[in-house]
Amino acid sequence: MKTTIRTDHEARAAAPAAAESPMIEIRGLCKQFGAFQALNSIDLVIPKGTVFGFVGPNGAGKSTTMSILATLLAPTSGTAKVGGCDVTRHPKQVRKLIGYMPDFFGVYDQFKATEYLHFYGASYGIPKAERARLIPQLLELVNLTDKKDAYVDTLSRGMKQRLCLARCLVHDPELLILDEPASGLDPRARIEMREILKELKSMGKTIVISSHILPELAEMVDEIGVIEHGRMVAKGNVQEIQSRMRVKRILQIRLAGREEEAEQYLGGRPFVNRILRDGRGVHVHFDGHDEEQSELLHGLIEQGFRIISFSEAQTNLEDVFLEITKGDGEGE
Amino acid sequence: MKGTNGCADKWRSRLINPVLGKEFTLRMRTVRSMWALFFYLLAIGLLALGYLYVTRMSSSGANAFNPDESRIMFIFISFVQLGLIAFMAPGLTAGVISGEREKQTLNLLLTTQQSSASIVISKLVSSLSFMALITLATMPVYSIVFLFGGISPGQLGMVFLFYWFTMLALGSFGILFSTLFKRTMLAVIVAYGITLFLFGGTAFLYLIVSQIMEEMTRSSGGAPGDFGWIGHLLALNPGAALYSLFDPEMTRWVFRMNMGSGGSLSTGQPALQLWQEFLIIYSILIIAAVLTAIRSVRPRLNKKSKRA
């Protein structure tokens, strides 16, 4: 299913500098609520067409950053630009460029799905005839074509989330800001949402997405930013961050006998933190880099241990997240 | 035919913006609106018929209905209607913005291309339209008065214009509180509190201040006209303003112009009738309330850059 959604809206005309500038440019962004520092000098640049995953524990500042980008919150200091437009100086132009889906949102229950999209389409100034052409495409994209005449209050949570996503797309924005779009969804609805997001990614949209379900993010994002206590503690390509974090790695060694001896030998080697032994082999928590790892293997072979396998346990985004956020800025 | 439809659509889209269209549609799709209309008509109908019944009983069963009594009945129904408007307007408007905020739909609306003015004014117009519909639906009750004479259609028209203006004023205050307060409950309480003050508080203040001033004037040997300024307090009262529409003498009485020095009758005329002063004061308050609501509905994003 490949759905083309293009409208003749003025979004592109709104940002003459947009072609050259990154989609999002945040510099020294701070937000204070009374004594609480929600954001502390955030810097972030997201190029066009990137799918950026925002990761962080609850209250870290993800939603605050997204609200500022969506022109719903004024920053205390710093600047945030979307498509080259400053969110505080040109909020109307920014709103043309973004489709925002908050973590919690309501719907107008007495509207039918089609009417709901017509209302938002009209609110973005899309002519009626164009809306009539566009809305069936959007409903098809989010797999709600068979629910077009259903009242919104009869839709399931997952369907409402998808309808809200269609609402975000009604004016064909260049940037989608999705705050926990899969929260509260059952596994099937989550998979459906993920497929739609992949489709949007293939359409070239820039997507900023936050989620607690990290394996889902890992599958679709190009870059991640880890935020904790209002600070960006890590950001960059998912693989890069994973390899950076892999300095603390777990080695899995399977031996053909002499496991106790191997455990004693490994215990005396540099960079080895901790050794666990179970029925599947010896697990070594290792602080060294690739070179030290190679020396460790070489030493084992020299000592005459018969090695069946020597491998590095796969770290996923969850491991990275836990590693980075286990202390105040420790991962930085 | 297609051209006519296209033209109609064009005019419709000019006159009814998306927020207003949404408000109209959603309001009329709820059963609550139908029940509100039903109970309003029931209340005013019962009061009008009850008044008619009591008057007829007290006039010893005479079959004729005196035009003077008809006029009093008109005034009675008009005040009942004003009371019902005062009861309804804050309830209908004090939740329109805060309600969207509580339902978590406001943020979605604020990220569209709709301006703050369009959102606030559309919601106000929608609420006022519903109230106007309800007041227009009471016309048959007023027809009872026309059966007996004593009232001109012009007077009826004036009274309805006064109602709509009062609705606009109370609705503007309601929408202002709905914007300023995050919780609908608080906005509704404050809106009803202000309405109560405007109807009861100003009258009470007038009575208290006039008593104090009379005492002070009497002891100092001044004339009642010296403290005519207290009449401005009643210019804030919608009930007093409505009565001044029926009885122009009321304004002279309120401003103590019927009593000159030493209690002699004065021939002077007030510069403005009470209802005219009411219109001026409330026009300013309406503009201030609506503008403040428009400024408050969205966060002020550019305050930092302006300062910079």
XYZ file of C-alpha atoms in Angstrom:
640
model
C 0.000 0.000 0.000
C 1.577 3.223 -1.093
C -0.534 6.255 -0.472
C 0.438 9.608 -1.877
C -0.661 12.534 0.207
C 0.073 15.882 -1.279
C -1.942 19.025 -0.840
C -1.571 22.480 -2.336
C -1.227 24.059 1.045
C 1.164 26.907 1.647
C 3.433 25.070 4.076
C 6.430 25.177 1.824
C 5.955 28.810 1.013
C 5.979 29.518 4.728
C 9.648 28.819 5.195
C 11.828 30.235 2.463
C 14.962 29.257 4.383
C 13.648 25.757 4.963
C 15.422 24.164 2.000
C 18.849 24.886 3.440
C 18.214 24.524 7.146
C 17.799 21.322 9.136
C 14.260 20.383 10.044
C 14.844 20.968 13.749
C 17.504 23.143 15.289
C 17.496 23.566 19.046
C 20.140 25.678 20.782
C 20.535 26.045 24.553
C 16.863 25.356 25.168
C 15.796 25.773 28.794
C 12.392 25.539 30.380
C 11.664 26.250 33.984
C 8.379 25.634 35.795
C 8.756 27.577 39.012
C 11.745 26.058 40.790
C 11.696 22.954 38.599
C 14.144 22.922 35.706
C 12.371 20.829 33.074
C 14.909 21.440 30.300
C 18.515 22.379 30.877
C 20.335 23.736 27.854
C 19.282 21.241 25.228
C 21.092 21.311 21.890
C 19.748 19.250 19.053
C 19.896 19.290 15.271
C 17.725 16.922 13.263
C 18.220 16.827 9.484
C 15.281 16.529 7.107
C 13.942 13.063 6.459
C 15.354 11.700 9.731
C 13.369 9.563 12.108
C 14.510 10.676 15.520
C 13.691 8.673 18.635
C 13.379 10.569 21.864
C 14.222 8.318 24.777
C 14.131 9.063 28.464
C 12.444 8.181 31.720
C 9.143 9.777 32.736
C 9.525 13.470 33.543
C 12.871 13.703 31.742
C 11.706 16.525 29.448
C 10.648 14.741 26.247
C 7.075 16.058 26.213
C 8.231 19.542 27.242
C 10.631 19.677 24.287
C 7.910 18.427 21.958
C 5.404 20.964 23.311
C 7.870 23.782 22.666
C 8.397 22.529 19.111
C 4.612 22.378 18.689
C 4.336 26.075 19.765
C 2.317 25.111 22.826
C 4.877 26.173 25.378
C 7.245 29.121 25.507
C 10.857 28.308 26.330
C 12.439 30.115 29.262
C 15.591 30.671 27.213
C 17.305 29.337 24.120
C 15.939 28.929 20.633
C 14.061 26.250 18.776
C 13.611 26.348 15.016
C 11.468 24.165 12.811
C 12.250 24.285 9.114
C 14.244 27.445 9.759
C 11.329 29.191 11.509
C 11.732 30.200 15.126
C 8.893 28.697 17.174
C 8.461 31.820 19.278
C 8.711 34.389 16.484
C 6.873 32.595 13.691
C 4.542 30.129 15.430
C 1.937 30.247 12.655
C 4.486 29.220 10.045
C 5.800 26.490 12.323
C 2.264 25.121 12.750
C 2.012 24.709 8.977
C 5.116 22.551 9.014
C 4.247 20.247 11.892
C 1.770 17.520 12.672
C 1.613 17.092 16.437
C 0.245 14.112 18.315
C 0.411 14.534 22.105
C 0.807 11.645 24.533
C -2.730 12.195 25.832
C -5.395 13.637 23.623
C -9.142 13.775 23.378
C -11.445 13.479 20.434
C -14.816 14.970 19.593
C -16.964 11.932 20.240
C -20.018 13.189 18.362
C -18.096 13.472 15.107
C -17.847 10.692 12.575
C -14.294 9.744 11.564
C -14.635 11.566 8.240
C -16.171 14.650 9.849
C -13.344 14.702 12.375
C -10.755 14.859 9.621
C -12.838 17.384 7.657
C -12.888 19.655 10.697
C -9.126 19.593 11.138
C -8.573 19.883 7.395
C -10.762 22.999 7.348
C -8.885 24.306 10.388
C -5.697 24.118 8.346
C -7.400 26.013 5.539
C -7.645 23.110 3.106
C -10.510 23.676 0.632
C -13.507 21.365 0.874
C -12.972 19.735 -2.531
C -9.369 18.939 -1.690
C -10.372 17.530 1.677
C -12.906 15.278 0.009
C -10.099 13.853 -2.158
C -7.548 13.674 0.620
C -9.503 12.183 3.522
C -10.212 8.756 1.935
C -6.446 8.479 1.264
C -5.635 9.296 4.863
C -8.185 6.806 6.161
C -6.665 4.195 3.884
C -3.186 5.000 5.144
C -4.232 4.427 8.757
C -6.431 1.442 7.888
C -9.684 3.065 8.919
C -11.508 3.113 5.590
C -14.189 0.766 6.893
C -14.745 3.071 9.871
C -15.191 6.281 7.897
C -18.835 6.693 8.941
C -18.383 5.439 12.494
C -18.737 7.907 15.342
C -15.406 8.559 17.000
C -16.671 7.387 20.404
C -17.296 3.926 18.968
C -13.658 3.501 17.896
C -11.169 1.519 19.957
C -8.153 3.172 21.563
C -5.881 1.966 18.783
C -8.261 3.260 16.111
C -8.444 6.643 17.835
C -4.640 6.784 17.898
C -4.571 6.032 14.184
C -7.281 8.580 13.505
C -5.250 11.150 15.410
C -2.250 10.243 13.297
C -4.353 10.806 10.179
C -5.350 14.167 11.655
C -1.646 15.042 11.994
C -1.191 14.327 8.302
C -4.212 16.193 7.004
C -2.179 19.264 5.968
C 0.741 17.172 4.691
C 3.275 18.439 7.252
C 6.985 17.994 6.738
C 7.576 17.161 10.375
C 5.631 14.791 12.608
C 6.011 15.204 16.356
C 4.649 12.060 17.942
C 4.676 11.883 21.717
C 4.257 8.250 22.797
C 2.042 7.317 19.842
C 1.889 3.677 20.888
C 1.176 4.190 24.585
C -1.723 2.176 25.908
C -2.059 0.117 22.764
C -2.294 -3.653 22.682
C 0.456 -5.553 20.797
C -1.552 -5.790 17.564
C -2.418 -2.083 17.560
C 1.218 -1.310 18.298
C 2.374 -3.350 15.329
C -0.182 -1.576 13.121
C 1.047 1.801 14.345
C 4.645 0.797 13.690
C 3.811 -0.240 10.143
C 2.138 3.115 9.484
C 5.168 4.950 10.816
C 7.430 2.916 8.548
C 5.186 3.915 5.663
C 5.507 7.567 6.658
C 9.256 7.188 6.909
C 9.324 5.831 3.382
C 7.349 8.915 2.315
C 10.270 11.054 3.455
C 8.659 12.655 6.482
C 10.861 13.856 9.301
C 9.555 12.172 12.423
C 10.340 12.924 16.043
C 8.951 10.128 18.132
C 9.120 9.342 21.804
C 8.346 5.933 23.149
C 8.904 3.785 26.173
C 8.849 0.717 24.006
C 12.461 0.874 22.961
C 12.747 -2.195 20.712
C 10.011 -0.613 18.592
C 12.017 2.571 18.263
C 15.222 0.708 17.447
C 13.542 -0.799 14.415
C 12.545 2.436 12.795
C 14.683 5.321 14.050
C 17.813 6.671 12.377
C 18.963 8.628 15.399
C 18.146 8.684 19.055
C 18.490 11.273 21.757
C 18.541 10.186 25.368
C 17.253 12.818 27.745
C 17.416 12.658 31.513
C 16.657 15.327 34.121
C 16.207 17.858 31.313
C 19.657 17.207 29.840
C 20.513 15.481 26.599
C 22.854 12.787 27.880
C 23.481 11.041 24.554
C 22.487 11.549 20.968
C 23.398 10.229 17.589
C 23.064 7.238 15.337
C 21.591 4.189 17.077
C 24.498 1.928 16.077
C 27.064 4.516 17.110
C 25.561 4.899 20.533
C 25.264 1.159 20.909
C 28.912 0.635 19.988
C 29.953 3.476 22.277
C 28.079 1.834 25.099
C 29.508 -1.527 24.165
C 32.735 -0.585 25.941
C 31.067 -2.346 28.828
C 30.293 -5.619 27.150
C 29.325 -9.091 28.173
C 31.321 -11.922 26.625
C 29.765 -15.340 26.358
C 32.316 -18.179 26.252
C 31.387 -21.825 25.736
C 34.127 -24.318 26.554
C 34.529 -28.043 26.050
C 35.373 -28.758 29.742
C 37.731 -27.089 32.280
C 35.200 -24.345 32.962
C 36.272 -23.871 36.587
C 39.905 -23.464 35.517
C 38.853 -21.003 32.835
C 36.900 -19.017 35.427
C 40.019 -18.785 37.621
C 42.165 -17.792 34.655
C 39.733 -15.119 33.462
C 39.433 -13.735 37.007
C 43.094 -12.767 36.884
C 42.949 -11.037 33.520
C 42.791 -7.237 33.136
C 39.465 -5.484 32.260
C 37.438 -8.421 33.579
C 34.916 -7.140 36.105
C 32.755 -10.052 36.928
C 32.395 -13.705 35.920
C 29.235 -15.786 35.999
C 29.030 -19.425 35.133
C 25.900 -21.374 34.248
C 24.928 -24.315 32.129
C 25.326 -22.260 28.966
C 28.937 -21.274 29.582
C 30.964 -18.506 31.188
C 29.699 -14.912 31.063
C 32.356 -12.269 31.443
C 31.597 -8.594 32.139
C 34.406 -6.940 30.260
C 35.478 -3.261 30.273
C 38.090 -3.435 27.508
C 37.929 -2.473 23.878
C 38.231 -4.705 20.804
C 42.027 -5.061 21.147
C 41.869 -6.174 24.786
C 39.048 -8.544 23.899
C 41.198 -10.123 21.198
C 44.059 -10.535 23.703
C 41.747 -12.240 26.142
C 40.722 -14.761 23.495
C 44.339 -15.260 22.493
C 45.284 -15.942 26.131
C 42.541 -18.534 26.502
C 43.775 -20.360 23.404
C 47.401 -20.191 24.592
C 46.366 -21.736 27.901
C 44.980 -24.676 25.945
C 41.283 -24.140 26.677
C 39.082 -25.798 24.038
C 36.715 -23.043 22.996
C 33.430 -23.903 21.315
C 32.311 -20.298 20.953
C 33.456 -16.854 22.022
C 30.849 -14.165 21.416
C 29.680 -10.793 22.531
C 26.144 -10.654 23.948
C 23.948 -8.456 21.760
C 23.048 -5.175 23.473
C 19.792 -3.640 22.412
C 18.410 -0.139 22.798
C 17.031 -1.028 26.204
C 20.488 -1.974 27.459
C 21.872 1.253 26.043
C 19.111 3.261 27.660
C 19.644 1.598 31.031
C 23.382 2.074 30.745
C 23.079 5.753 29.899
C 20.404 6.673 32.378
C 21.613 4.708 35.374
C 23.067 7.833 36.964
C 23.175 11.580 36.534
C 24.811 12.090 33.224
C 26.955 9.042 33.714
C 26.590 8.024 30.153
C 27.801 11.342 28.843
C -27.315 24.376 -9.835
C -23.741 23.353 -9.150
C -22.742 26.995 -9.373
C -25.396 27.957 -6.823
C -24.160 25.246 -4.440
C -20.571 26.351 -4.932
C -21.534 29.950 -4.198
C -23.475 28.861 -1.109
C -20.475 26.819 0.076
C -18.207 29.798 -0.472
C -20.445 32.071 1.581
C -20.908 29.407 4.223
C -17.156 28.997 4.586
C -16.769 32.776 4.872
C -19.470 33.168 7.494
C -18.941 29.966 9.430
C -15.341 29.170 10.195
C -14.381 25.558 11.050
C -14.495 26.078 14.818
C -17.924 27.686 14.647
C -19.172 24.913 12.363
C -17.843 22.300 14.753
C -19.441 24.023 17.747
C -22.822 24.246 16.013
C -22.710 20.613 14.933
C -21.550 19.179 18.236
C -23.894 21.324 20.328
C -26.951 20.293 18.397
C -25.947 16.627 18.410
C -26.121 16.362 22.194
C -29.365 15.446 23.926
C -28.446 17.977 26.612
C -29.247 20.884 24.270
C -32.725 19.552 23.609
C -33.362 19.100 27.337
C -32.016 22.595 28.090
C -34.464 24.060 25.574
C -37.312 21.952 26.942
C -36.766 22.891 30.589
C -36.245 26.555 29.760
C -39.541 26.735 27.907
C -41.241 24.723 30.631
C -39.961 27.097 33.325
C -40.922 30.308 31.554
C -44.245 28.866 30.361
C -45.226 27.721 33.847
C -44.283 31.058 35.390
C -46.207 33.023 32.742
C -49.310 30.862 33.021
C -49.001 30.830 36.819
C -48.864 34.624 36.850
C -51.899 34.782 34.568
C -53.792 32.383 36.805
C -52.952 34.260 40.020
C -53.851 37.647 38.479
C -57.172 36.382 37.201
C -57.975 34.836 40.560
C -57.089 38.033 42.394
C -59.246 40.151 40.075
C -62.342 38.378 41.526
C -62.901 36.209 38.519
C -63.509 39.096 36.123
C -63.390 37.900 32.546
C -61.669 41.015 31.190
C -57.890 41.423 31.429
C -56.768 44.967 32.015
C -54.064 46.242 29.530
C -52.201 47.654 32.540
C -52.109 44.201 34.019
C -50.925 42.926 30.642
C -48.019 45.382 30.798
C -47.137 44.219 34.297
C -47.273 40.669 33.060
C -44.933 41.589 30.208
C -42.506 43.114 32.693
C -42.837 40.039 34.887
C -42.059 37.650 32.005
C -39.205 39.884 30.900
C -37.606 39.752 34.343
C -38.138 36.006 34.572
C -36.443 35.656 31.203
C -33.563 37.886 32.322
C -33.162 35.724 35.422
C -33.099 32.573 33.305
C -30.515 34.146 30.984
C -28.373 35.054 33.990
C -28.679 31.457 35.126
C -27.875 30.002 31.714
C -25.199 32.249 30.199
C -22.351 31.519 32.642
C -23.095 27.795 32.527
C -22.997 27.734 28.738
C -19.834 29.749 28.305
C -17.640 29.160 31.360
C -16.675 25.698 30.177
C -16.070 26.236 26.490
C -12.286 26.676 26.619
C -11.497 24.936 29.911
C -13.735 22.062 28.777
C -11.606 21.622 25.650
C -8.532 21.745 27.874
C -9.969 19.091 30.203
C -10.996 16.890 27.284
C -7.432 17.306 25.971
C -8.609 18.610 22.622
C -7.435 22.200 23.075
C -3.776 21.504 22.265
C -4.784 19.852 19.008
C -6.871 22.885 18.120
C -4.090 25.287 19.053
C -1.640 23.629 16.682
C -3.928 24.256 13.700
C -3.982 27.443 11.638
C -6.986 28.792 13.543
C -6.166 32.071 15.244
C -6.805 32.621 18.933
C -9.441 35.212 18.011
C -11.187 32.773 15.711
C -11.282 30.097 18.433
C -12.556 32.383 21.201
C -15.055 34.347 19.106
C -16.410 31.209 17.406
C -17.028 29.585 20.751
C -18.687 32.720 22.085
C -20.865 33.132 19.000
C -21.859 29.474 19.134
C -22.932 29.717 22.772
C -24.759 32.976 22.154
C -26.512 31.514 19.129
C -27.837 28.694 21.247
C -29.048 31.158 23.878
C -30.596 33.323 21.152
C -32.391 30.241 19.854
C -33.759 29.547 23.316
C -34.946 33.123 23.851
C -36.543 33.184 20.400
C -38.303 29.950 21.270
C -40.037 31.820 24.121
C -41.804 34.120 21.646
C -45.050 32.116 21.882
C -45.075 32.832 25.633
C -44.900 36.542 24.866
C -47.791 36.123 22.474
C -49.976 35.667 25.563
C -49.228 39.329 26.344
C -50.198 40.388 22.823
C -53.528 38.647 23.252
C -54.407 41.203 25.915
C -52.696 44.255 24.420
C -50.809 47.010 26.251
C -47.396 46.248 24.686
C -46.056 47.306 21.311
C -43.908 45.062 19.091
C -41.226 47.781 19.325
C -41.011 47.342 23.089
C -40.754 43.605 22.638
C -37.963 44.101 20.096
C -36.091 46.387 22.496
C -36.365 43.843 25.281
C -34.988 41.074 23.067
C -32.108 43.246 21.915
C -31.380 43.966 25.562
C -31.399 40.221 26.295
C -28.942 39.472 23.531
C -26.657 42.223 24.694
C -26.803 40.921 28.291
C -26.063 37.412 27.001
C -23.085 38.768 25.112
C -21.815 40.464 28.267
C -22.299 37.489 30.581
C -21.008 35.151 27.856
C -17.860 37.240 27.418
C -17.183 37.085 31.149
C -17.835 33.341 31.088
C -15.417 32.744 28.224
C -12.811 34.946 29.893
C -12.893 32.861 33.073
C -12.938 29.703 30.995
C -9.683 30.846 29.414
C -8.047 32.122 32.589
C -8.861 29.122 34.782
C -7.726 25.643 33.850
C -10.580 23.905 35.690
C -14.116 24.270 34.366
C -15.558 23.980 37.864
C -13.589 26.998 39.057
C -14.429 28.984 35.912
C -18.147 28.231 36.361
C -18.084 29.194 40.065
C -16.331 32.499 39.353
C -18.654 33.260 36.414
C -21.743 32.628 38.556
C -20.187 34.648 41.376
C -19.698 37.646 39.094
C -23.224 37.280 37.701
C -24.616 37.160 41.220
C -22.669 40.288 42.103
C -23.900 42.131 39.007
C -27.526 41.270 39.684
C -27.666 41.228 43.483
C -24.435 42.782 44.689
C -24.747 46.055 42.801
C -28.349 46.528 43.965
C -27.341 45.777 47.544
C -24.384 48.154 47.314
C -26.674 50.854 45.901
C -29.071 50.482 48.819
C -26.319 50.501 51.434
C -24.435 53.441 49.915
C -27.633 55.441 49.381
C -28.600 54.914 53.058
C -25.169 56.028 54.239
C -25.129 59.015 51.901
C -28.656 60.044 52.902
C -27.643 59.985 56.567
C -24.506 61.984 55.842
C -26.340 64.495 53.611
C -29.111 64.938 56.129
C -26.680 65.683 58.931
C -24.718 68.149 56.774
C -27.863 69.813 55.361
C -27.132 69.003 51.693
C -29.590 68.009 48.959
C -30.286 64.404 47.851
C -29.122 65.373 44.356
C -25.627 65.819 45.759
C -25.124 62.090 45.902
C -26.786 61.284 42.610
C -23.521 59.652 41.502
C -24.516 56.488 43.358
C -26.916 55.847 40.470
C -23.901 54.730 38.453
C -23.745 51.670 40.698
C -27.153 50.627 39.398
C -25.994 51.184 35.825
C -24.010 47.985 36.342
C -27.174 46.097 37.245
C -28.863 44.378 34.260
C -32.190 44.222 36.123
C -32.226 47.961 36.805
C -31.197 48.684 33.219
C -34.042 46.503 31.941
C -36.549 48.265 34.170
C -35.342 51.627 32.917
C -36.391 50.471 29.450
C -39.973 50.100 30.693
C -39.988 53.201 32.907
C -37.734 56.128 31.868
C -38.594 57.883 35.158
C -36.534 55.280 36.932
C -33.301 56.896 35.751
C -34.285 60.249 37.275
C -35.180 58.499 40.509
C -31.959 56.497 40.607
C -29.804 59.573 40.074
C -31.905 61.501 42.627
C -32.954 63.976 39.925
C -36.579 63.975 41.008
C -35.509 65.669 44.219
C -33.796 69.000 44.131
C -32.535 71.076 47.021
C -34.862 70.917 50.001
C -36.797 68.033 48.428
C -38.312 70.162 45.616
C -38.940 68.530 42.251
C -36.187 68.978 39.700
C -36.877 69.399 36.000
C -33.419 68.270 34.901
C -32.926 65.269 32.654
C -30.139 62.717 33.023
C -27.523 62.811 30.280
C -28.086 59.123 29.651
C -30.818 56.696 30.522
C -29.749 53.935 32.883
C -29.917 51.333 30.106
C -27.815 53.539 27.834
C -25.128 53.850 30.491
C -25.399 50.083 30.974
C -24.763 49.575 27.249
C -21.699 51.812 27.259
C -20.114 50.309 30.393
C -20.761 46.748 29.311
C -19.587 47.358 25.739
C -16.209 48.326 27.179
C -16.213 45.342 29.537
C -17.172 42.953 26.701
C -14.322 44.184 24.514
C -11.864 43.942 27.424
C -13.055 40.429 28.362
C -12.922 39.092 24.805
C -9.507 40.630 24.096
C -8.078 39.236 27.338
C -9.513 35.811 26.526
C -7.948 35.937 23.043
C -4.568 36.880 24.505
C -4.753 34.172 27.157
C -5.892 31.177 25.134
C -2.405 30.538 23.744
C 0.880 30.861 25.615
C 2.638 34.148 24.880
C 5.508 32.779 22.879
C 7.176 35.983 21.757
C 7.477 37.793 25.084
C 11.148 36.833 25.414
C 12.084 37.893 21.927
C 10.326 41.230 22.371
C 12.253 41.867 25.547
C 15.435 40.887 23.799
